[in-house]
Amino acid sequence: SAAVHGDQLVLTYTEANTLSDAALTGNAGFTVSSTADTDITVSSAVVDATAKTVTLTLSRAVSSAETVTVNYTKPETGGVQDAAGNDAADLSSQAVTNNTPAPADTTPPECSSAAVHGDQLVLTYTEANTLNGATFAGNAGFTVSSTADTDITVSSAVVDATAKTITLTLSRAVSSAETVTVSYTKPETGGVQDAAGNDAADLSSQAVTNNTPAPADATPPQLITSGETTRPRVNGDQLVLSFDDSSDLDADPIYKPANEAFTVLVNGVANAVTNVTVEARAKTVTLTLSTAVSHGQTVTVAYADATTDNDANAIQDAAGNDAAHFAATEVVNNTPAPADTTLPQLITSGETTRPRVNGDQLVLSFDDSSDLDADPIYKPANEAFTVLVNGVANAVTNVTVQAQTKTVTLTLTTAVTSGQSVTVAYAAPSPDSNDANAIQDAPGNDAPSFAATAVLNNTPAPADTMSSVIRTATVDSAIAADNRTSAPLTNKDTRDNTNSDGNGDGVPDSTQAAVALTRPVLSPTGASQPVTLVAGSQDGKLDPDSSGARVTRLEQEDAPAQLPQGMEMPLGLLSFETTRATGRSSEPFSLYVDAALGVGGYWVQDSTGTWINLSSAPYGGKVVSERGRLRLDFEIADGGQFDADGQANGVITAPGATARMQLSVVGQTSDAAGGSWF
């Protein structure tokens, strides 16, 4: 056996007689290993022949926490032998019993946490051993403070030595809303100690975790009647009511307020409610009206509460508290004004706004309520402008449109010099009121042609030649920068990871794998339009039974070069790819687009090249107006005729389009390439 105590390691040998009492030199072949970081060497080895022991003196004392082993390799001369001269066997990592006593406990207990529940406040201490279990007198030196108006005193303090806790009984229960702290000052006698008698340190305003539960919710939701984004509001056929409540609203789609519970008056005339949608987390109730409200109309809404409390068919919170009825309440009308049909007009007055030229840059300013259309691909042709300098034509080499400043800048072949007379005329490309190659505003209203119009010549006199060179370089750099920022918008887009809520379910789209947002470019304006796709849809919201549906791609692609007669695709193709929910052979989808596009459904081509409107009743789809947007509902079978990959592999791919058809061609068959439509 082997045992160590401090720096003395004793090996005891089994021997019928005695050990040899010959003196051992140096470490005598012994080495010692330890789990501690500090090495141990053997300073000397002494044999006790009669006791049959060898005592090793170590280079340092071993602590009580170390694990020690000893090795022995017989040296060339000498070594451990018995009296008959037999050599002791070598040792390899021989376990050593550590008899070194642990140091005396001098570390005081330390309060690690405090928590309160009702009138019980428990302090937990960190201590290597146990607390002193002596009984406390009175408050034992503890005081408790709270943010509430009512004071708290400590009635008693009880120690649990083994659990290392002290439980204070308070003079009253703490509410869930209070912030509580605890302080401790050691009393003259007694107080918190560990079993070794070390006193715990004093505490000053120690934070206490409040675990007291909140009282049950008994407050009914209240209609919010102030704030532009929270008061009752309407846009088109969507009237939204917001409620104030500590809980979410009850959004059970089966048990919800009846349409008839609401009375909506538009300019004093009743407008029937056709659907009621409750959004739990947003705490909103959305009414769909039978007739869309127009801009400027006066609207009120009233609600008749159900007859009994906690009625499933009432507006209520998750705790079952019914909202009270309310009389006719004013509704803010957010329905936008009708589309802009006013043509942009050339400004011909004002030193900084009339037509003006500086060198080879001729600037035209326009008056319009909208920005100009600055699409760099579709813009006025150079030849649409006639510039005369002292009566001689000066060709236009480039046209740049600045949307927000509502200016059109012409770059001339030859720079105008100071003092020359200049006129400019413009010929609109065609009588079409929305020609992409015309000067037009963002809604597509074309500026009219204008005859030769005087141009203010701001070109400086040639005396300051260096300044002129610098100014020209600056203008050229600005134009180059403008051209860079006005580079053609790509018609591709990827999934948008913002916090948008395109389907209005109160959950950011970026947190839902089955909801995707893209912002395709609207042809021909170049403006972007938000489009939201919902896979596994149930009226635009996620179907809880459609677990596993996921949108993996949603992007804009070019519209086909040839389309059936009368078909228009303002957003081109909207191609997507989704994974199908487990256990389903097909997947329902909802596609949200701007109602102003006027599209009539989601169209895809079948195997014969015929364009099919999947959002039509014959194919189980529909088009719904929702919150000022159109919701296109349709369903595609995995591996079916409208799944582009043609395989029932759990992935549905559809290159379709949100399209509109001219009513004049309804029922006709297209003779153009690209198939007919249905």
XYZ file of C-alpha atoms in Angstrom, residues 10-677:
668
model
C 4.940 6.012 2.933
C 5.076 2.724 1.003
C 4.371 -0.427 3.046
C 5.767 -3.722 1.756
C 4.633 -7.295 2.417
C 7.673 -9.386 3.427
C 8.037 -12.596 5.489
C 11.146 -11.259 7.244
C 12.445 -7.677 7.154
C 13.625 -5.225 4.533
C 17.287 -4.514 3.968
C 18.317 -1.563 6.086
C 20.852 -0.381 3.523
C 20.612 3.404 3.007
C 18.852 4.581 -0.202
C 20.371 7.396 -2.236
C 18.566 10.276 -4.015
C 15.070 9.341 -5.097
C 16.057 5.640 -4.969
C 14.186 5.063 -8.267
C 10.868 6.534 -7.082
C 8.805 9.158 -8.996
C 5.499 10.692 -7.959
C 2.697 12.063 -10.219
C -0.254 14.303 -9.284
C -3.381 15.750 -10.884
C -2.290 19.214 -9.720
C -0.479 21.591 -12.074
C 2.655 21.756 -9.886
C 5.151 18.885 -10.337
C 6.386 16.763 -7.403
C 9.887 15.343 -7.090
C 11.273 12.885 -4.475
C 13.866 14.583 -2.262
C 14.914 11.472 -0.258
C 13.899 7.901 0.534
C 14.354 6.280 3.980
C 13.791 2.569 4.699
C 12.480 1.192 8.010
C 13.584 -2.456 7.804
C 11.518 -3.695 10.746
C 8.332 -1.756 9.869
C 8.898 -2.816 6.228
C 8.247 0.723 4.976
C 9.966 3.214 2.700
C 9.232 6.889 3.451
C 9.625 9.356 0.578
C 10.100 13.040 1.364
C 8.448 15.057 -1.444
C 9.507 18.421 -2.897
C 6.167 19.916 -1.737
C 3.205 19.032 0.419
C 0.262 17.365 -1.300
C -3.138 19.107 -0.918
C -6.199 17.173 0.195
C -7.809 17.548 -3.251
C -4.973 15.991 -5.278
C -4.917 12.456 -6.711
C -1.396 10.970 -6.430
C 0.336 7.915 -7.934
C 3.861 6.527 -7.332
C 6.234 4.727 -9.706
C 9.358 2.711 -8.919
C 12.103 1.551 -11.256
C 15.040 -0.342 -9.634
C 18.228 1.771 -9.932
C 21.453 0.271 -11.263
C 22.849 -0.012 -7.736
C 21.033 -0.345 -4.446
C 17.263 -0.038 -4.373
C 14.614 -1.648 -2.177
C 15.494 -5.195 -1.072
C 14.573 -7.607 1.701
C 17.169 -8.834 4.192
C 17.891 -11.804 1.957
C 18.817 -9.477 -0.916
C 15.682 -10.001 -3.020
C 14.837 -6.862 -5.100
C 11.399 -5.284 -4.745
C 9.312 -5.365 -7.932
C 8.915 -2.181 -10.012
C 5.760 -0.109 -9.602
C 3.721 1.587 -12.383
C 1.220 4.311 -11.359
C 0.605 2.725 -7.969
C -2.455 4.444 -6.376
C -1.642 6.464 -3.256
C -4.151 7.048 -0.456
C -4.274 10.816 0.232
C -4.467 11.326 4.009
C -3.668 15.042 3.867
C -6.469 16.790 5.798
C -8.528 19.501 4.116
C -7.698 23.059 5.222
C -9.913 24.649 7.815
C -13.062 26.370 6.356
C -12.500 30.135 6.547
C -14.775 31.170 3.659
C -18.026 32.850 4.734
C -21.302 31.867 3.036
C -22.361 34.179 0.185
C -25.922 35.039 -0.887
C -26.259 33.936 -4.524
C -29.939 34.675 -5.196
C -33.218 35.777 -3.671
C -36.761 35.116 -4.840
C -40.221 35.950 -3.491
C -43.576 34.245 -3.978
C -46.456 35.833 -2.108
C -45.283 36.390 1.495
C -42.338 33.939 1.326
C -38.889 35.329 0.416
C -36.130 32.736 0.048
C -32.393 33.593 0.061
C -30.020 30.943 -1.299
C -26.393 30.891 -0.149
C -23.247 29.503 -1.749
C -21.249 27.540 0.817
C -18.757 24.664 0.553
C -20.256 22.878 3.561
C -23.580 23.685 5.265
C -25.126 26.641 7.063
C -25.362 26.865 10.816
C -28.833 25.551 11.679
C -29.237 27.711 14.790
C -32.702 29.264 15.263
C -33.011 32.967 14.372
C -34.667 35.541 16.580
C -37.081 38.107 15.095
C -36.147 39.361 11.649
C -32.551 38.060 12.103
C -31.196 41.342 10.698
C -33.185 41.242 7.436
C -35.238 44.128 6.005
C -37.292 44.159 2.789
C -38.120 47.153 0.547
C -40.710 47.429 -2.251
C -41.807 49.917 -4.929
C -45.379 49.630 -3.610
C -46.779 52.201 -1.193
C -47.403 49.639 1.580
C -44.365 48.794 3.765
C -43.160 45.234 4.304
C -41.636 43.887 7.545
C -39.994 40.528 8.206
C -42.067 38.425 10.623
C -39.638 35.487 10.961
C -36.554 33.899 9.434
C -35.962 30.138 9.225
C -32.692 28.521 8.133
C -32.412 25.234 6.215
C -28.799 24.262 6.897
C -28.571 21.478 4.317
C -30.393 23.342 1.538
C -28.353 26.452 2.447
C -31.436 28.672 2.338
C -33.091 31.192 4.644
C -36.847 31.723 4.279
C -38.281 35.054 5.395
C -41.999 35.290 6.162
C -43.208 38.791 5.219
C -45.888 40.883 6.876
C -47.908 40.837 3.613
C -47.927 39.106 0.243
C -46.027 40.778 -2.602
C -48.004 41.513 -5.794
C -46.716 40.442 -9.214
C -46.134 44.078 -10.236
C -43.837 45.023 -7.322
C -40.051 45.364 -7.471
C -38.521 44.038 -4.238
C -35.042 44.245 -2.640
C -33.662 42.694 0.563
C -30.959 43.986 2.928
C -29.114 42.252 5.804
C -27.124 43.653 8.713
C -25.538 41.132 11.096
C -27.228 41.378 14.513
C -25.199 41.640 17.717
C -25.787 37.961 18.457
C -26.520 35.097 16.116
C -27.047 35.836 12.431
C -26.273 33.885 9.287
C -23.214 31.619 9.606
C -21.835 28.468 8.060
C -21.201 25.333 10.109
C -17.603 26.485 10.701
C -18.837 29.724 12.270
C -17.972 32.093 9.385
C -20.403 35.053 9.324
C -22.221 35.865 6.089
C -21.527 39.307 4.646
C -24.104 42.094 4.955
C -26.464 42.759 2.010
C -27.492 46.160 0.655
C -30.590 46.294 -1.591
C -30.060 42.810 -3.025
C -32.366 42.341 -6.053
C -35.175 39.825 -5.505
C -36.780 37.816 -8.314
C -40.565 38.244 -8.079
C -42.226 34.878 -8.795
C -45.662 35.960 -7.587
C -48.131 35.162 -10.400
C -50.244 37.897 -11.959
C -53.932 37.898 -11.024
C -56.410 36.390 -13.470
C -57.392 38.696 -16.367
C -60.870 40.080 -15.726
C -60.608 43.248 -17.846
C -62.572 43.268 -21.129
C -60.899 44.541 -24.323
C -61.535 48.234 -25.057
C -61.996 49.778 -28.512
C -59.167 52.238 -29.293
C -60.621 55.501 -30.627
C -57.464 57.641 -30.915
C -54.266 57.535 -32.948
C -54.108 57.555 -36.746
C -52.919 53.922 -36.909
C -55.037 52.532 -34.052
C -58.417 54.281 -34.193
C -61.192 52.747 -36.367
C -60.030 53.090 -39.975
C -61.133 52.022 -43.436
C -59.399 51.530 -46.767
C -61.633 50.446 -49.611
C -63.762 47.571 -48.332
C -61.579 46.828 -45.286
C -62.607 48.462 -41.968
C -60.237 47.754 -39.067
C -60.999 48.037 -35.333
C -58.097 47.919 -32.822
C -58.543 46.928 -29.175
C -56.532 47.560 -26.000
C -56.139 44.473 -23.776
C -53.451 42.728 -21.754
C -54.356 39.449 -23.502
C -54.603 38.542 -27.169
C -58.046 38.507 -28.750
C -59.891 35.224 -29.279
C -59.444 34.528 -33.014
C -61.368 31.256 -33.260
C -62.493 31.268 -36.935
C -65.642 29.249 -36.138
C -66.870 31.255 -33.161
C -66.539 34.900 -34.082
C -68.788 37.986 -34.105
C -71.640 37.799 -36.601
C -71.652 40.152 -39.595
C -74.955 41.550 -38.363
C -73.419 42.612 -35.036
C -71.868 45.614 -36.803
C -73.592 48.648 -38.306
C -71.505 50.613 -40.812
C -72.836 53.861 -42.268
C -71.167 55.523 -45.267
C -72.411 59.084 -45.802
C -75.330 58.012 -43.597
C -76.240 54.978 -45.734
C -75.874 51.411 -44.416
C -73.005 49.365 -45.907
C -73.416 45.668 -45.023
C -70.572 43.651 -43.467
C -69.872 40.446 -45.445
C -67.053 38.982 -43.342
C -65.426 39.426 -39.927
C -61.767 38.484 -39.341
C -60.152 38.570 -35.881
C -56.351 38.871 -35.562
C -55.356 37.599 -32.104
C -51.887 39.063 -31.585
C -52.580 42.301 -33.473
C -55.789 42.642 -31.400
C -57.731 43.800 -34.440
C -61.143 43.002 -35.912
C -61.373 43.534 -39.691
C -64.761 43.994 -41.353
C -65.128 43.343 -45.080
C -67.780 45.666 -46.514
C -70.151 44.830 -49.341
C -69.230 48.095 -51.095
C -65.761 49.663 -51.062
C -65.596 53.101 -49.430
C -64.504 55.941 -51.717
C -62.005 58.652 -50.869
C -63.554 61.488 -48.855
C -66.700 59.653 -47.695
C -67.786 59.884 -44.035
C -67.897 56.541 -42.194
C -69.141 55.402 -38.761
C -69.245 51.966 -37.157
C -71.293 50.587 -34.248
C -71.216 47.196 -32.495
C -73.973 45.327 -30.665
C -72.498 43.095 -27.953
C -73.694 39.501 -27.550
C -76.303 39.003 -24.837
C -74.221 37.018 -22.305
C -70.747 37.327 -20.830
C -68.065 35.015 -22.298
C -70.135 34.487 -25.448
C -68.044 32.677 -28.073
C -69.638 34.791 -30.814
C -68.596 38.110 -29.267
C -65.445 40.190 -29.574
C -63.509 38.869 -26.585
C -59.988 38.366 -25.275
C -58.269 35.012 -24.758
C -59.481 34.993 -21.121
C -63.102 35.158 -22.320
C -63.859 38.771 -21.371
C -66.350 40.243 -23.862
C -65.786 43.693 -25.331
C -68.635 46.080 -24.550
C -70.935 47.293 -27.289
C -70.241 50.737 -28.701
C -72.439 53.293 -30.430
C -71.744 54.885 -33.822
C -68.052 55.781 -33.768
C -66.175 57.887 -36.320
C -63.910 55.959 -38.711
C -60.870 57.591 -40.330
C -61.099 57.137 -44.115
C -57.704 56.056 -45.485
C -59.021 55.171 -48.932
C -56.635 56.870 -51.382
C -57.792 59.459 -53.873
C -58.515 58.267 -57.423
C -55.594 57.536 -59.687
C -53.591 60.507 -60.960
C -54.745 61.342 -64.512
C -53.166 64.816 -64.740
C -50.484 65.209 -67.422
C -47.081 66.596 -66.390
C -46.700 70.166 -67.703
C -43.500 71.885 -68.826
C -42.659 74.831 -66.536
C -41.876 77.899 -68.624
C -41.363 80.531 -65.909
C -38.961 81.073 -63.031
C -35.185 81.498 -63.252
C -34.527 78.063 -61.731
C -37.482 76.164 -63.208
C -37.955 77.382 -66.817
C -36.045 75.559 -69.626
C -32.352 76.352 -69.089
C -29.007 75.381 -70.563
C -25.434 75.377 -69.305
C -22.848 74.169 -71.779
C -24.133 70.902 -73.267
C -26.715 70.301 -70.514
C -30.268 71.504 -71.218
C -32.718 70.984 -68.346
C -36.521 70.871 -68.567
C -38.607 71.021 -65.344
C -42.158 69.685 -65.111
C -45.065 70.412 -62.773
C -46.843 67.249 -61.549
C -48.215 65.818 -58.305
C -46.319 62.569 -58.944
C -42.663 61.857 -59.663
C -41.596 61.399 -63.254
C -41.004 57.910 -64.663
C -37.201 57.565 -64.700
C -36.944 54.077 -66.216
C -33.515 54.198 -67.965
C -34.585 51.626 -70.583
C -37.905 53.172 -71.574
C -37.290 56.903 -71.935
C -37.840 59.625 -74.546
C -35.788 59.194 -77.708
C -33.066 61.719 -78.515
C -34.884 62.494 -81.781
C -38.061 63.526 -79.891
C -36.381 66.856 -79.074
C -35.472 69.693 -81.447
C -32.895 72.118 -80.076
C -32.000 75.226 -82.102
C -28.951 77.323 -81.163
C -28.976 80.664 -82.998
C -31.451 79.000 -85.367
C -29.163 76.020 -86.111
C -30.066 72.463 -85.016
C -27.968 71.002 -82.165
C -28.606 67.247 -81.893
C -29.454 65.595 -78.561
C -27.107 62.692 -77.735
C -28.629 61.533 -74.431
C -31.781 61.977 -72.344
C -31.734 61.570 -68.550
C -34.912 61.678 -66.439
C -34.714 62.507 -62.731
C -37.864 61.205 -60.986
C -38.003 63.195 -57.737
C -36.717 66.505 -59.124
C -39.132 66.051 -62.079
C -36.518 67.131 -64.588
C -35.450 65.916 -68.029
C -31.830 66.679 -68.930
C -30.728 66.723 -72.583
C -27.069 66.280 -73.454
C -26.273 68.270 -76.623
C -23.785 67.381 -79.359
C -22.195 70.833 -79.138
C -21.952 72.846 -75.924
C -23.863 76.136 -75.979
C -21.711 79.224 -75.488
C -22.583 82.340 -73.521
C -24.955 84.719 -75.271
C -26.360 82.270 -77.841
C -30.148 82.081 -78.249
C -31.632 78.630 -77.661
C -35.072 77.060 -78.191
C -36.312 73.531 -77.500
C -39.329 71.648 -78.845
C -40.679 68.196 -77.991
C -42.784 65.801 -80.054
C -44.521 63.101 -78.017
C -43.873 59.688 -79.646
C -47.521 58.660 -80.128
C -51.074 59.543 -79.164
C -50.999 56.683 -76.624
C -51.622 58.211 -73.183
C -49.208 55.754 -71.538
C -46.280 55.408 -73.928
C -43.194 54.074 -72.145
C -40.927 56.106 -74.443
C -42.583 59.417 -73.637
C -41.984 61.989 -70.917
C -44.482 60.752 -68.342
C -45.210 60.674 -64.615
C -45.125 57.565 -62.446
C -48.817 56.723 -63.045
C -48.128 56.792 -66.814
C -49.600 60.149 -67.857
C -47.672 61.432 -70.900
C -46.513 65.037 -71.082
C -47.951 66.766 -74.177
C -45.813 67.880 -77.082
C -44.662 71.487 -77.011
C -43.519 73.828 -79.774
C -40.237 75.736 -79.841
C -39.851 77.289 -76.399
C -37.236 79.831 -75.321
C -34.420 78.435 -73.167
C -32.589 80.485 -70.524
C -28.855 80.409 -71.393
C -26.930 80.039 -68.126
C -23.627 79.208 -69.829
C -20.996 81.510 -68.245
C -18.845 83.860 -70.294
C -15.609 82.224 -71.538
C -13.300 84.502 -69.479
C -13.129 82.042 -66.580
C -11.870 79.127 -68.664
C -10.483 77.082 -65.780
C -13.752 77.416 -63.861
C -15.622 76.321 -66.970
C -13.485 73.206 -67.265
C -14.033 72.333 -63.606
C -17.785 72.972 -63.876
C -18.096 70.769 -66.950
C -16.220 67.939 -65.236
C -18.476 68.229 -62.217
C -21.633 68.074 -64.329
C -20.281 65.103 -66.262
C -19.468 63.304 -62.996
C -22.935 64.019 -61.658
C -24.520 62.725 -64.846
C -22.362 59.596 -64.683
C -23.417 59.079 -61.075
C -27.068 59.583 -62.020
C -26.701 57.044 -64.803
C -25.210 54.568 -62.375
C -27.991 55.000 -59.851
C -30.557 54.801 -62.638
C -29.165 51.549 -64.053
C -31.863 49.142 -65.295
C -33.640 47.432 -62.456
C -33.194 43.687 -62.577
C -36.403 41.759 -63.109
C -35.173 39.137 -60.670
C -35.785 39.336 -56.959
C -35.129 37.081 -53.992
C -37.009 36.359 -50.783
C -37.373 39.479 -48.662
C -36.202 38.890 -45.012
C -37.704 42.030 -43.484
C -40.391 42.136 -40.817
C -43.189 42.640 -43.416
C -46.563 41.026 -42.696
C -47.924 40.627 -46.219
C -50.730 38.200 -45.350
C -51.903 40.166 -42.303
C -51.694 37.318 -39.786
C -49.820 39.421 -37.219
C -46.606 37.384 -37.654
C -43.538 38.752 -39.553
C -43.216 36.935 -42.897
C -39.491 36.366 -42.283
C -40.293 34.084 -39.309
C -42.594 31.806 -41.366
C -41.012 29.377 -43.816
C -44.300 29.036 -45.693
C -44.653 32.806 -46.323
C -42.413 34.722 -48.750
C -42.286 38.339 -49.927
C -40.760 39.646 -53.147
C -40.798 43.084 -54.736
C -41.045 42.638 -58.519
C -40.645 45.539 -60.922
C -43.864 46.905 -62.430
C -43.652 47.291 -66.194
C -43.243 49.857 -67.649
C -42.830 52.260 -64.685
C -39.917 50.468 -63.002
C -41.576 50.903 -59.609
C -41.573 47.914 -57.279
C -44.731 46.161 -56.080
C -44.795 43.971 -52.930
C -46.087 40.451 -53.638
C -46.658 37.891 -50.855
C -46.984 34.111 -51.385
C -48.492 31.831 -48.718
C -48.030 28.050 -49.078
C -50.425 25.782 -47.178
C -52.922 28.639 -47.144
C -56.322 28.779 -45.505
C -57.907 32.070 -46.623
C -54.452 33.656 -46.776
C -53.316 32.467 -43.348
C -51.217 29.396 -42.532
C -53.318 26.234 -42.278
C -52.312 24.528 -38.996
C -52.743 21.152 -40.768
C -50.215 22.130 -43.445
C -47.089 21.582 -41.360
C -43.962 21.250 -43.484
C -44.966 23.514 -46.377
C -42.075 25.851 -47.232
C -41.439 28.475 -49.914
C -37.906 27.924 -51.238
C -37.982 30.357 -54.178
C -40.130 33.310 -55.283
C -38.863 35.555 -58.065
C -39.888 37.656 -61.030
C -39.052 36.513 -64.550
C -39.588 38.096 -67.966
C -43.042 37.737 -69.444
C -43.157 35.539 -72.585
C -42.552 37.449 -75.815
C -45.884 36.261 -77.242
C -49.081 36.303 -75.208
C -52.691 35.519 -76.095
C -54.701 38.437 -77.437
C -55.818 40.786 -74.678
C -53.620 39.223 -71.931
C -51.437 41.638 -69.952
C -48.781 40.650 -67.375
C -47.796 43.853 -65.525
C -45.431 41.905 -63.212
C -44.159 39.442 -65.815
C -43.920 35.854 -64.614
C -43.973 35.169 -60.860
C -42.171 31.857 -60.584
C -42.015 29.967 -57.305
C -40.915 26.656 -55.816
C -42.268 25.115 -52.602
C -41.970 21.925 -50.615
C -45.285 20.157 -50.038
C -46.671 19.557 -46.553
C -46.367 16.007 -45.210
C -49.357 13.806 -46.026
C -50.706 16.021 -48.816
C -50.851 15.352 -52.555
C -51.515 19.002 -53.399
C -50.934 22.369 -51.788
C -53.282 25.395 -51.475
C -51.685 28.784 -52.157
C -52.606 32.457 -51.696
C -50.840 35.223 -53.638
C -51.301 38.825 -52.425
C -50.873 41.632 -55.003
C -51.762 45.313 -55.193
C -55.435 45.756 -56.073
C -54.480 48.659 -58.355
C -52.941 46.174 -60.813
C -56.464 45.061 -61.738
C -55.381 41.459 -62.347
C -57.990 38.728 -62.546
C -56.131 35.673 -61.296
C -52.992 33.540 -61.307
C -52.417 32.047 -64.780
C -50.236 29.071 -65.761
C -49.835 27.137 -68.994
C -50.946 23.529 -69.272
C -49.205 20.868 -71.376
C -50.880 22.177 -74.570
C -49.662 25.741 -74.036
C -53.102 27.020 -73.007
C -53.124 29.684 -70.284
C -55.354 28.613 -67.365
C -56.604 30.854 -64.545
C -56.147 28.685 -61.433
C -57.815 31.400 -59.320
C -61.125 30.806 -61.090
C -64.076 28.826 -59.745
C -63.780 25.922 -62.274
C -60.337 25.174 -60.820
C -61.394 25.613 -57.193
C -59.803 29.052 -56.861
C -61.061 32.529 -56.138
C -60.060 36.207 -56.072
C -60.721 38.053 -52.792
C -60.302 41.733 -51.877
C -58.515 41.915 -48.545
C -57.046 44.948 -46.784
C -56.773 46.937 -50.026
C -55.008 44.066 -51.821
C -56.134 41.206 -54.001
C -55.731 37.675 -52.670
C -55.474 35.079 -55.430
C -56.326 31.613 -54.058
C -55.434 28.494 -56.051
C -54.246 24.901 -55.582
C -51.588 22.860 -57.431
C -51.179 19.055 -57.256
C -47.659 17.684 -56.777
C -46.717 16.076 -60.117
C -49.966 17.310 -61.728
C -50.331 19.153 -65.030
C -49.558 22.552 -63.442
C -46.465 21.359 -61.508
C -43.608 22.387 -63.807
C -41.281 19.520 -62.821
C -44.051 16.963 -63.544
C -42.944 14.721 -60.680
C -44.742 13.796 -57.461
C -41.550 14.408 -55.477
C -42.750 16.676 -52.680
C -41.674 19.813 -54.602
C -44.146 22.036 -56.491
C -42.753 24.418 -59.119
C -44.966 26.925 -60.933
C -43.896 29.617 -63.438
C -47.188 31.543 -63.569
C -48.326 35.128 -63.830
C -50.737 37.576 -62.244
C -52.491 38.646 -65.421
C -55.477 40.609 -66.603
C -57.633 40.054 -69.683
C -59.376 42.785 -71.643
C -63.137 42.316 -71.377
C -63.444 42.940 -75.126
C -61.755 39.609 -75.869
C -63.503 37.441 -73.272
C -64.605 34.203 -74.909
C -62.206 34.578 -77.854
C -59.299 32.315 -78.731
C -55.914 33.894 -79.389
C -54.270 33.430 -82.765
C -50.922 34.554 -81.376
C -48.111 32.238 -80.374
C -48.128 31.119 -76.762
C -51.487 29.322 -76.823
C -55.024 30.344 -76.088
C -56.495 31.113 -72.685
